[in-house]
PDB file of N, CA, C and O in Angstrom:
ATOM      1  N   MET A   1       2.896  -5.754  26.518  1.00  0.00           N
ATOM      2  CA  MET A   1       2.599  -4.629  25.651  1.00  0.00           C
ATOM      3  C   MET A   1       1.508  -5.001  24.656  1.00  0.00           C
ATOM      4  O   MET A   1       0.658  -4.177  24.339  1.00  0.00           O
ATOM      5  N   LYS A   2       1.566  -6.244  24.171  1.00  0.00           N
ATOM      6  CA  LYS A   2       0.588  -6.688  23.194  1.00  0.00           C
ATOM      7  C   LYS A   2      -0.818  -6.718  23.808  1.00  0.00           C
ATOM      8  O   LYS A   2      -1.781  -6.284  23.177  1.00  0.00           O
ATOM      9  N   LYS A   3      -0.912  -7.199  25.046  1.00  0.00           N
ATOM     10  CA  LYS A   3      -2.215  -7.267  25.712  1.00  0.00           C
ATOM     11  C   LYS A   3      -2.761  -5.872  25.984  1.00  0.00           C
ATOM     12  O   LYS A   3      -3.965  -5.639  25.869  1.00  0.00           O
ATOM     13  N   LEU A   4      -1.874  -4.945  26.323  1.00  0.00           N
ATOM     14  CA  LEU A   4      -2.293  -3.566  26.556  1.00  0.00           C
ATOM     15  C   LEU A   4      -2.816  -2.936  25.265  1.00  0.00           C
ATOM     16  O   LEU A   4      -3.830  -2.234  25.280  1.00  0.00           O
ATOM     17  N   MET A   5      -2.147  -3.209  24.152  1.00  0.00           N
ATOM     18  CA  MET A   5      -2.569  -2.654  22.866  1.00  0.00           C
ATOM     19  C   MET A   5      -3.927  -3.224  22.449  1.00  0.00           C
ATOM     20  O   MET A   5      -4.796  -2.481  21.964  1.00  0.00           O
ATOM     21  N   ILE A   6      -4.128  -4.518  22.669  1.00  0.00           N
ATOM     22  CA  ILE A   6      -5.411  -5.134  22.325  1.00  0.00           C
ATOM     23  C   ILE A   6      -6.524  -4.555  23.191  1.00  0.00           C
ATOM     24  O   ILE A   6      -7.616  -4.242  22.694  1.00  0.00           O
ATOM     25  N   LEU A   7      -6.258  -4.378  24.488  1.00  0.00           N
ATOM     26  CA  LEU A   7      -7.249  -3.794  25.388  1.00  0.00           C
ATOM     27  C   LEU A   7      -7.595  -2.363  24.976  1.00  0.00           C
ATOM     28  O   LEU A   7      -8.770  -1.985  24.944  1.00  0.00           O
ATOM     29  N   LEU A   8      -6.593  -1.590  24.618  1.00  0.00           N
ATOM     30  CA  LEU A   8      -6.817  -0.216  24.176  1.00  0.00           C
ATOM     31  C   LEU A   8      -7.655  -0.175  22.896  1.00  0.00           C
ATOM     32  O   LEU A   8      -8.559   0.661  22.753  1.00  0.00           O
ATOM     33  N   MET A   9      -7.398  -1.101  21.993  1.00  0.00           N
ATOM     34  CA  MET A   9      -8.168  -1.155  20.741  1.00  0.00           C
ATOM     35  C   MET A   9      -9.627  -1.532  21.006  1.00  0.00           C
ATOM     36  O   MET A   9     -10.539  -0.962  20.397  1.00  0.00           O
ATOM     37  N   ILE A  10      -9.846  -2.471  21.913  1.00  0.00           N
ATOM     38  CA  ILE A  10     -11.213  -2.886  22.244  1.00  0.00           C
ATOM     39  C   ILE A  10     -11.976  -1.728  22.883  1.00  0.00           C
ATOM     40  O   ILE A  10     -13.144  -1.483  22.555  1.00  0.00           O
ATOM     41  N   ILE A  11     -11.318  -1.000  23.764  1.00  0.00           N
ATOM     42  CA  ILE A  11     -11.957   0.158  24.394  1.00  0.00           C
ATOM     43  C   ILE A  11     -12.292   1.228  23.362  1.00  0.00           C
ATOM     44  O   ILE A  11     -13.375   1.813  23.379  1.00  0.00           O
ATOM     45  N   ALA A  12     -11.373   1.470  22.433  1.00  0.00           N
ATOM     46  CA  ALA A  12     -11.602   2.497  21.403  1.00  0.00           C
ATOM     47  C   ALA A  12     -12.789   2.124  20.515  1.00  0.00           C
ATOM     48  O   ALA A  12     -13.641   2.976  20.228  1.00  0.00           O
ATOM     49  N   ILE A  13     -12.860   0.884  20.090  1.00  0.00           N
ATOM     50  CA  ILE A  13     -13.977   0.475  19.230  1.00  0.00           C
ATOM     51  C   ILE A  13     -15.288   0.466  20.012  1.00  0.00           C
ATOM     52  O   ILE A  13     -16.338   0.860  19.485  1.00  0.00           O
ATOM     53  N   GLY A  14     -15.242   0.049  21.272  1.00  0.00           N
ATOM     54  CA  GLY A  14     -16.444   0.098  22.112  1.00  0.00           C
ATOM     55  C   GLY A  14     -16.951   1.522  22.274  1.00  0.00           C
ATOM     56  O   GLY A  14     -18.154   1.784  22.204  1.00  0.00           O
ATOM     57  N   LEU A  15     -16.026   2.452  22.485  1.00  0.00           N
ATOM     58  CA  LEU A  15     -16.393   3.863  22.599  1.00  0.00           C
ATOM     59  C   LEU A  15     -16.987   4.385  21.296  1.00  0.00           C
ATOM     60  O   LEU A  15     -17.978   5.124  21.298  1.00  0.00           O
ATOM     61  N   ALA A  16     -16.409   3.979  20.173  1.00  0.00           N
ATOM     62  CA  ALA A  16     -16.929   4.431  18.873  1.00  0.00           C
ATOM     63  C   ALA A  16     -18.343   3.887  18.634  1.00  0.00           C
ATOM     64  O   ALA A  16     -19.224   4.626  18.172  1.00  0.00           O
ATOM     65  N   PHE A  17     -18.570   2.619  18.965  1.00  0.00           N
ATOM     66  CA  PHE A  17     -19.914   2.056  18.791  1.00  0.00           C
ATOM     67  C   PHE A  17     -20.920   2.720  19.733  1.00  0.00           C
ATOM     68  O   PHE A  17     -22.062   2.993  19.354  1.00  0.00           O
ATOM     69  N   TYR A  18     -20.493   2.982  20.964  1.00  0.00           N
ATOM     70  CA  TYR A  18     -21.384   3.648  21.914  1.00  0.00           C
ATOM     71  C   TYR A  18     -21.735   5.051  21.425  1.00  0.00           C
ATOM     72  O   TYR A  18     -22.882   5.470  21.483  1.00  0.00           O
ATOM     73  N   GLU A  19     -20.733   5.774  20.961  1.00  0.00           N
ATOM     74  CA  GLU A  19     -20.959   7.142  20.486  1.00  0.00           C
ATOM     75  C   GLU A  19     -21.848   7.141  19.247  1.00  0.00           C
ATOM     76  O   GLU A  19     -22.655   8.049  19.056  1.00  0.00           O
ATOM     77  N   GLN A  20     -21.719   6.127  18.430  1.00  0.00           N
ATOM     78  CA  GLN A  20     -22.512   6.064  17.201  1.00  0.00           C
ATOM     79  C   GLN A  20     -23.980   5.763  17.494  1.00  0.00           C
ATOM     80  O   GLN A  20     -24.864   6.117  16.714  1.00  0.00           O
ATOM     81  N   SER A  21     -24.250   5.104  18.625  1.00  0.00           N
ATOM     82  CA  SER A  21     -25.626   4.745  18.942  1.00  0.00           C
ATOM     83  C   SER A  21     -26.409   5.911  19.555  1.00  0.00           C
ATOM     84  O   SER A  21     -27.626   5.825  19.681  1.00  0.00           O
ATOM     85  N   LYS A  22     -25.724   6.977  19.925  1.00  0.00           N
ATOM     86  CA  LYS A  22     -26.399   8.137  20.498  1.00  0.00           C
ATOM     87  C   LYS A  22     -27.200   8.872  19.429  1.00  0.00           C
ATOM     88  O   LYS A  22     -26.931   8.751  18.233  1.00  0.00           O
ATOM     89  N   ALA A  23     -28.157   9.660  19.898  1.00  0.00           N
ATOM     90  CA  ALA A  23     -28.953  10.454  18.968  1.00  0.00           C
ATOM     91  C   ALA A  23     -28.108  11.568  18.352  1.00  0.00           C
ATOM     92  O   ALA A  23     -28.234  11.872  17.168  1.00  0.00           O
ATOM     93  N   GLU A  24     -27.267  12.192  19.168  1.00  0.00           N
ATOM     94  CA  GLU A  24     -26.393  13.258  18.690  1.00  0.00           C
ATOM     95  C   GLU A  24     -24.955  12.746  18.698  1.00  0.00           C
ATOM     96  O   GLU A  24     -24.308  12.652  19.730  1.00  0.00           O
ATOM     97  N   LYS A  25     -24.469  12.390  17.529  1.00  0.00           N
ATOM     98  CA  LYS A  25     -23.140  11.781  17.407  1.00  0.00           C
ATOM     99  C   LYS A  25     -22.052  12.845  17.399  1.00  0.00           C
ATOM    100  O   LYS A  25     -22.212  13.895  16.790  1.00  0.00           O
ATOM    101  N   ASN A  26     -20.925  12.542  18.063  1.00  0.00           N
ATOM    102  CA  ASN A  26     -19.769  13.426  18.034  1.00  0.00           C
ATOM    103  C   ASN A  26     -18.754  12.805  17.076  1.00  0.00           C
ATOM    104  O   ASN A  26     -18.154  11.771  17.369  1.00  0.00           O
ATOM    105  N   VAL A  27     -18.566  13.422  15.948  1.00  0.00           N
ATOM    106  CA  VAL A  27     -17.718  12.879  14.890  1.00  0.00           C
ATOM    107  C   VAL A  27     -16.259  12.815  15.337  1.00  0.00           C
ATOM    108  O   VAL A  27     -15.527  11.904  14.960  1.00  0.00           O
ATOM    109  N   TYR A  28     -15.841  13.761  16.161  1.00  0.00           N
ATOM    110  CA  TYR A  28     -14.444  13.800  16.602  1.00  0.00           C
ATOM    111  C   TYR A  28     -14.093  12.610  17.493  1.00  0.00           C
ATOM    112  O   TYR A  28     -13.003  12.059  17.395  1.00  0.00           O
ATOM    113  N   ILE A  29     -15.007  12.195  18.336  1.00  0.00           N
ATOM    114  CA  ILE A  29     -14.766  11.032  19.184  1.00  0.00           C
ATOM    115  C   ILE A  29     -14.704   9.773  18.331  1.00  0.00           C
ATOM    116  O   ILE A  29     -13.840   8.913  18.526  1.00  0.00           O
ATOM    117  N   ILE A  30     -15.599   9.646  17.375  1.00  0.00           N
ATOM    118  CA  ILE A  30     -15.614   8.475  16.499  1.00  0.00           C
ATOM    119  C   ILE A  30     -14.339   8.409  15.668  1.00  0.00           C
ATOM    120  O   ILE A  30     -13.712   7.354  15.543  1.00  0.00           O
ATOM    121  N   ALA A  31     -13.922   9.543  15.122  1.00  0.00           N
ATOM    122  CA  ALA A  31     -12.702   9.580  14.311  1.00  0.00           C
ATOM    123  C   ALA A  31     -11.470   9.281  15.160  1.00  0.00           C
ATOM    124  O   ALA A  31     -10.566   8.556  14.723  1.00  0.00           O
ATOM    125  N   SER A  32     -11.432   9.798  16.375  1.00  0.00           N
ATOM    126  CA  SER A  32     -10.297   9.530  17.265  1.00  0.00           C
ATOM    127  C   SER A  32     -10.218   8.055  17.625  1.00  0.00           C
ATOM    128  O   SER A  32      -9.127   7.468  17.654  1.00  0.00           O
ATOM    129  N   ALA A  33     -11.352   7.447  17.900  1.00  0.00           N
ATOM    130  CA  ALA A  33     -11.378   6.019  18.221  1.00  0.00           C
ATOM    131  C   ALA A  33     -10.922   5.195  17.024  1.00  0.00           C
ATOM    132  O   ALA A  33     -10.193   4.203  17.175  1.00  0.00           O
ATOM    133  N   LEU A  34     -11.306   5.595  15.839  1.00  0.00           N
ATOM    134  CA  LEU A  34     -10.880   4.889  14.635  1.00  0.00           C
ATOM    135  C   LEU A  34      -9.376   5.015  14.425  1.00  0.00           C
ATOM    136  O   LEU A  34      -8.706   4.041  14.060  1.00  0.00           O
ATOM    137  N   VAL A  35      -8.827   6.187  14.680  1.00  0.00           N
ATOM    138  CA  VAL A  35      -7.374   6.386  14.545  1.00  0.00           C
ATOM    139  C   VAL A  35      -6.623   5.524  15.549  1.00  0.00           C
ATOM    140  O   VAL A  35      -5.621   4.887  15.210  1.00  0.00           O
ATOM    141  N   VAL A  36      -7.106   5.465  16.793  1.00  0.00           N
ATOM    142  CA  VAL A  36      -6.460   4.626  17.807  1.00  0.00           C
ATOM    143  C   VAL A  36      -6.517   3.160  17.393  1.00  0.00           C
ATOM    144  O   VAL A  36      -5.531   2.422  17.518  1.00  0.00           O
ATOM    145  N   PHE A  37      -7.658   2.721  16.873  1.00  0.00           N
ATOM    146  CA  PHE A  37      -7.796   1.331  16.438  1.00  0.00           C
ATOM    147  C   PHE A  37      -6.846   1.017  15.275  1.00  0.00           C
ATOM    148  O   PHE A  37      -6.169  -0.007  15.289  1.00  0.00           O
ATOM    149  N   MET A  38      -6.785   1.895  14.292  1.00  0.00           N
ATOM    150  CA  MET A  38      -5.911   1.650  13.141  1.00  0.00           C
ATOM    151  C   MET A  38      -4.433   1.681  13.536  1.00  0.00           C
ATOM    152  O   MET A  38      -3.638   0.877  13.034  1.00  0.00           O
ATOM    153  N   PHE A  39      -4.058   2.579  14.441  1.00  0.00           N
ATOM    154  CA  PHE A  39      -2.685   2.618  14.923  1.00  0.00           C
ATOM    155  C   PHE A  39      -2.336   1.329  15.660  1.00  0.00           C
ATOM    156  O   PHE A  39      -1.253   0.772  15.477  1.00  0.00           O
ATOM    157  N   GLY A  40      -3.283   0.828  16.462  1.00  0.00           N
ATOM    158  CA  GLY A  40      -3.072  -0.439  17.160  1.00  0.00           C
ATOM    159  C   GLY A  40      -2.937  -1.607  16.210  1.00  0.00           C
ATOM    160  O   GLY A  40      -2.083  -2.488  16.405  1.00  0.00           O
ATOM    161  N   MET A  41      -3.762  -1.635  15.180  1.00  0.00           N
ATOM    162  CA  MET A  41      -3.669  -2.711  14.186  1.00  0.00           C
ATOM    163  C   MET A  41      -2.336  -2.647  13.449  1.00  0.00           C
ATOM    164  O   MET A  41      -1.726  -3.676  13.174  1.00  0.00           O
ATOM    165  N   MET A  42      -1.871  -1.443  13.161  1.00  0.00           N
ATOM    166  CA  MET A  42      -0.589  -1.286  12.483  1.00  0.00           C
ATOM    167  C   MET A  42       0.537  -1.815  13.371  1.00  0.00           C
ATOM    168  O   MET A  42       1.423  -2.523  12.903  1.00  0.00           O
ATOM    169  N   ARG A  43       0.499  -1.480  14.648  1.00  0.00           N
ATOM    170  CA  ARG A  43       1.543  -1.928  15.573  1.00  0.00           C
ATOM    171  C   ARG A  43       1.523  -3.443  15.745  1.00  0.00           C
ATOM    172  O   ARG A  43       2.567  -4.081  15.821  1.00  0.00           O
ATOM    173  N   LEU A  44       0.324  -4.037  15.828  1.00  0.00           N
ATOM    174  CA  LEU A  44       0.233  -5.480  16.025  1.00  0.00           C
ATOM    175  C   LEU A  44       0.601  -6.254  14.764  1.00  0.00           C
ATOM    176  O   LEU A  44       1.226  -7.304  14.826  1.00  0.00           O
ATOM    177  N   SER A  45       0.214  -5.747  13.611  1.00  0.00           N
ATOM    178  CA  SER A  45       0.490  -6.475  12.377  1.00  0.00           C
ATOM    179  C   SER A  45       1.935  -6.297  11.908  1.00  0.00           C
ATOM    180  O   SER A  45       2.398  -7.044  11.055  1.00  0.00           O
ATOM    181  N   ALA A  46       2.646  -5.332  12.445  1.00  0.00           N
ATOM    182  CA  ALA A  46       4.046  -5.141  12.063  1.00  0.00           C
ATOM    183  C   ALA A  46       4.919  -6.296  12.530  1.00  0.00           C
ATOM    184  O   ALA A  46       5.958  -6.580  11.934  1.00  0.00           O
ATOM    185  N   LYS A  47       4.483  -7.002  13.554  1.00  0.00           N
ATOM    186  CA  LYS A  47       5.256  -8.116  14.095  1.00  0.00           C
ATOM    187  C   LYS A  47       4.939  -9.440  13.407  1.00  0.00           C
ATOM    188  O   LYS A  47       5.608 -10.427  13.639  1.00  0.00           O
ATOM    189  N   THR A  48       3.940  -9.455  12.560  1.00  0.00           N
ATOM    190  CA  THR A  48       3.558 -10.664  11.846  1.00  0.00           C
ATOM    191  C   THR A  48       4.478 -10.856  10.652  1.00  0.00           C
ATOM    192  O   THR A  48       4.620  -9.957   9.823  1.00  0.00           O
ATOM    193  N   PRO A  49       5.107 -12.040  10.527  1.00  0.00           N
ATOM    194  CA  PRO A  49       6.008 -12.247   9.395  1.00  0.00           C
ATOM    195  C   PRO A  49       5.240 -12.355   8.079  1.00  0.00           C
ATOM    196  O   PRO A  49       4.087 -12.783   8.033  1.00  0.00           O
ATOM    197  N   SER A  50       5.893 -11.985   7.011  1.00  0.00           N
ATOM    198  CA  SER A  50       5.288 -12.018   5.692  1.00  0.00           C
ATOM    199  C   SER A  50       5.206 -13.453   5.181  1.00  0.00           C
ATOM    200  O   SER A  50       6.022 -14.301   5.531  1.00  0.00           O
ATOM    201  N   LYS A  51       4.215 -13.740   4.320  1.00  0.00           N
ATOM    202  CA  LYS A  51       4.114 -15.064   3.702  1.00  0.00           C
ATOM    203  C   LYS A  51       5.272 -15.304   2.747  1.00  0.00           C
ATOM    204  O   LYS A  51       5.735 -16.408   2.574  1.00  0.00           O
ATOM    205  N   ASN A  52       5.733 -14.249   2.100  1.00  0.00           N
ATOM    206  CA  ASN A  52       6.768 -14.364   1.090  1.00  0.00           C
ATOM    207  C   ASN A  52       8.175 -14.286   1.668  1.00  0.00           C
ATOM    208  O   ASN A  52       9.134 -14.197   0.920  1.00  0.00           O
ATOM    209  N   GLN A  53       8.305 -14.331   2.977  1.00  0.00           N
ATOM    210  CA  GLN A  53       9.616 -14.183   3.590  1.00  0.00           C
ATOM    211  C   GLN A  53      10.544 -15.340   3.214  1.00  0.00           C
ATOM    212  O   GLN A  53      11.719 -15.133   2.950  1.00  0.00           O
ATOM    213  N   GLU A  54      10.016 -16.561   3.143  1.00  0.00           N
ATOM    214  CA  GLU A  54      10.838 -17.713   2.770  1.00  0.00           C
ATOM    215  C   GLU A  54      11.305 -17.597   1.305  1.00  0.00           C
ATOM    216  O   GLU A  54      12.441 -17.892   0.991  1.00  0.00           O
ATOM    217  N   LYS A  55      10.421 -17.154   0.423  1.00  0.00           N
ATOM    218  CA  LYS A  55      10.785 -16.995  -0.974  1.00  0.00           C
ATOM    219  C   LYS A  55      11.861 -15.937  -1.155  1.00  0.00           C
ATOM    220  O   LYS A  55      12.765 -16.087  -1.955  1.00  0.00           O
ATOM    221  N   GLU A  56      11.740 -14.854  -0.382  1.00  0.00           N
ATOM    222  CA  GLU A  56      12.734 -13.781  -0.477  1.00  0.00           C
ATOM    223  C   GLU A  56      14.072 -14.249   0.062  1.00  0.00           C
ATOM    224  O   GLU A  56      15.123 -13.870  -0.449  1.00  0.00           O
ATOM    225  N   ASP A  57      14.065 -15.100   1.097  1.00  0.00           N
ATOM    226  CA  ASP A  57      15.308 -15.595   1.668  1.00  0.00           C
ATOM    227  C   ASP A  57      16.021 -16.548   0.712  1.00  0.00           C
ATOM    228  O   ASP A  57      17.242 -16.611   0.706  1.00  0.00           O
ATOM    229  N   GLU A  58      15.282 -17.272  -0.120  1.00  0.00           N
ATOM    230  CA  GLU A  58      15.893 -18.214  -1.065  1.00  0.00           C
ATOM    231  C   GLU A  58      16.634 -17.478  -2.178  1.00  0.00           C
ATOM    232  O   GLU A  58      17.625 -17.956  -2.702  1.00  0.00           O
ATOM    233  N   HIS A  59      16.163 -16.305  -2.566  1.00  0.00           N
ATOM    234  CA  HIS A  59      16.770 -15.562  -3.670  1.00  0.00           C
ATOM    235  C   HIS A  59      18.054 -14.857  -3.261  1.00  0.00           C
ATOM    236  O   HIS A  59      18.798 -14.412  -4.104  1.00  0.00           O
ATOM    237  N   VAL A  60      18.296 -14.748  -1.975  1.00  0.00           N
ATOM    238  CA  VAL A  60      19.490 -14.023  -1.513  1.00  0.00           C
ATOM    239  C   VAL A  60      20.708 -14.887  -1.577  1.00  0.00           C
ATOM    240  O   VAL A  60      20.817 -16.000  -1.585  1.00  0.00           O
TER     241      VAL A  60
END
C-alpha cells in the first residue's frame, strides 16, 4: 500500500508540473494533483512516530 501511495503521489506531482509547463494552464488539474499529493503525504506521515512519544510515555 505504501509503494502504491508513493507511486500515486509521484504521478500527481508529475502531472501538475507537466500541466504547469503548458502555455494554457488548467488550474483544476493542478489543484487536483496538489490535493492528491497532500492526501498522500498525510497518509504516509500518519504512520511516522512522534519524537516526543518517549517523553509522553514517561509521564504516564
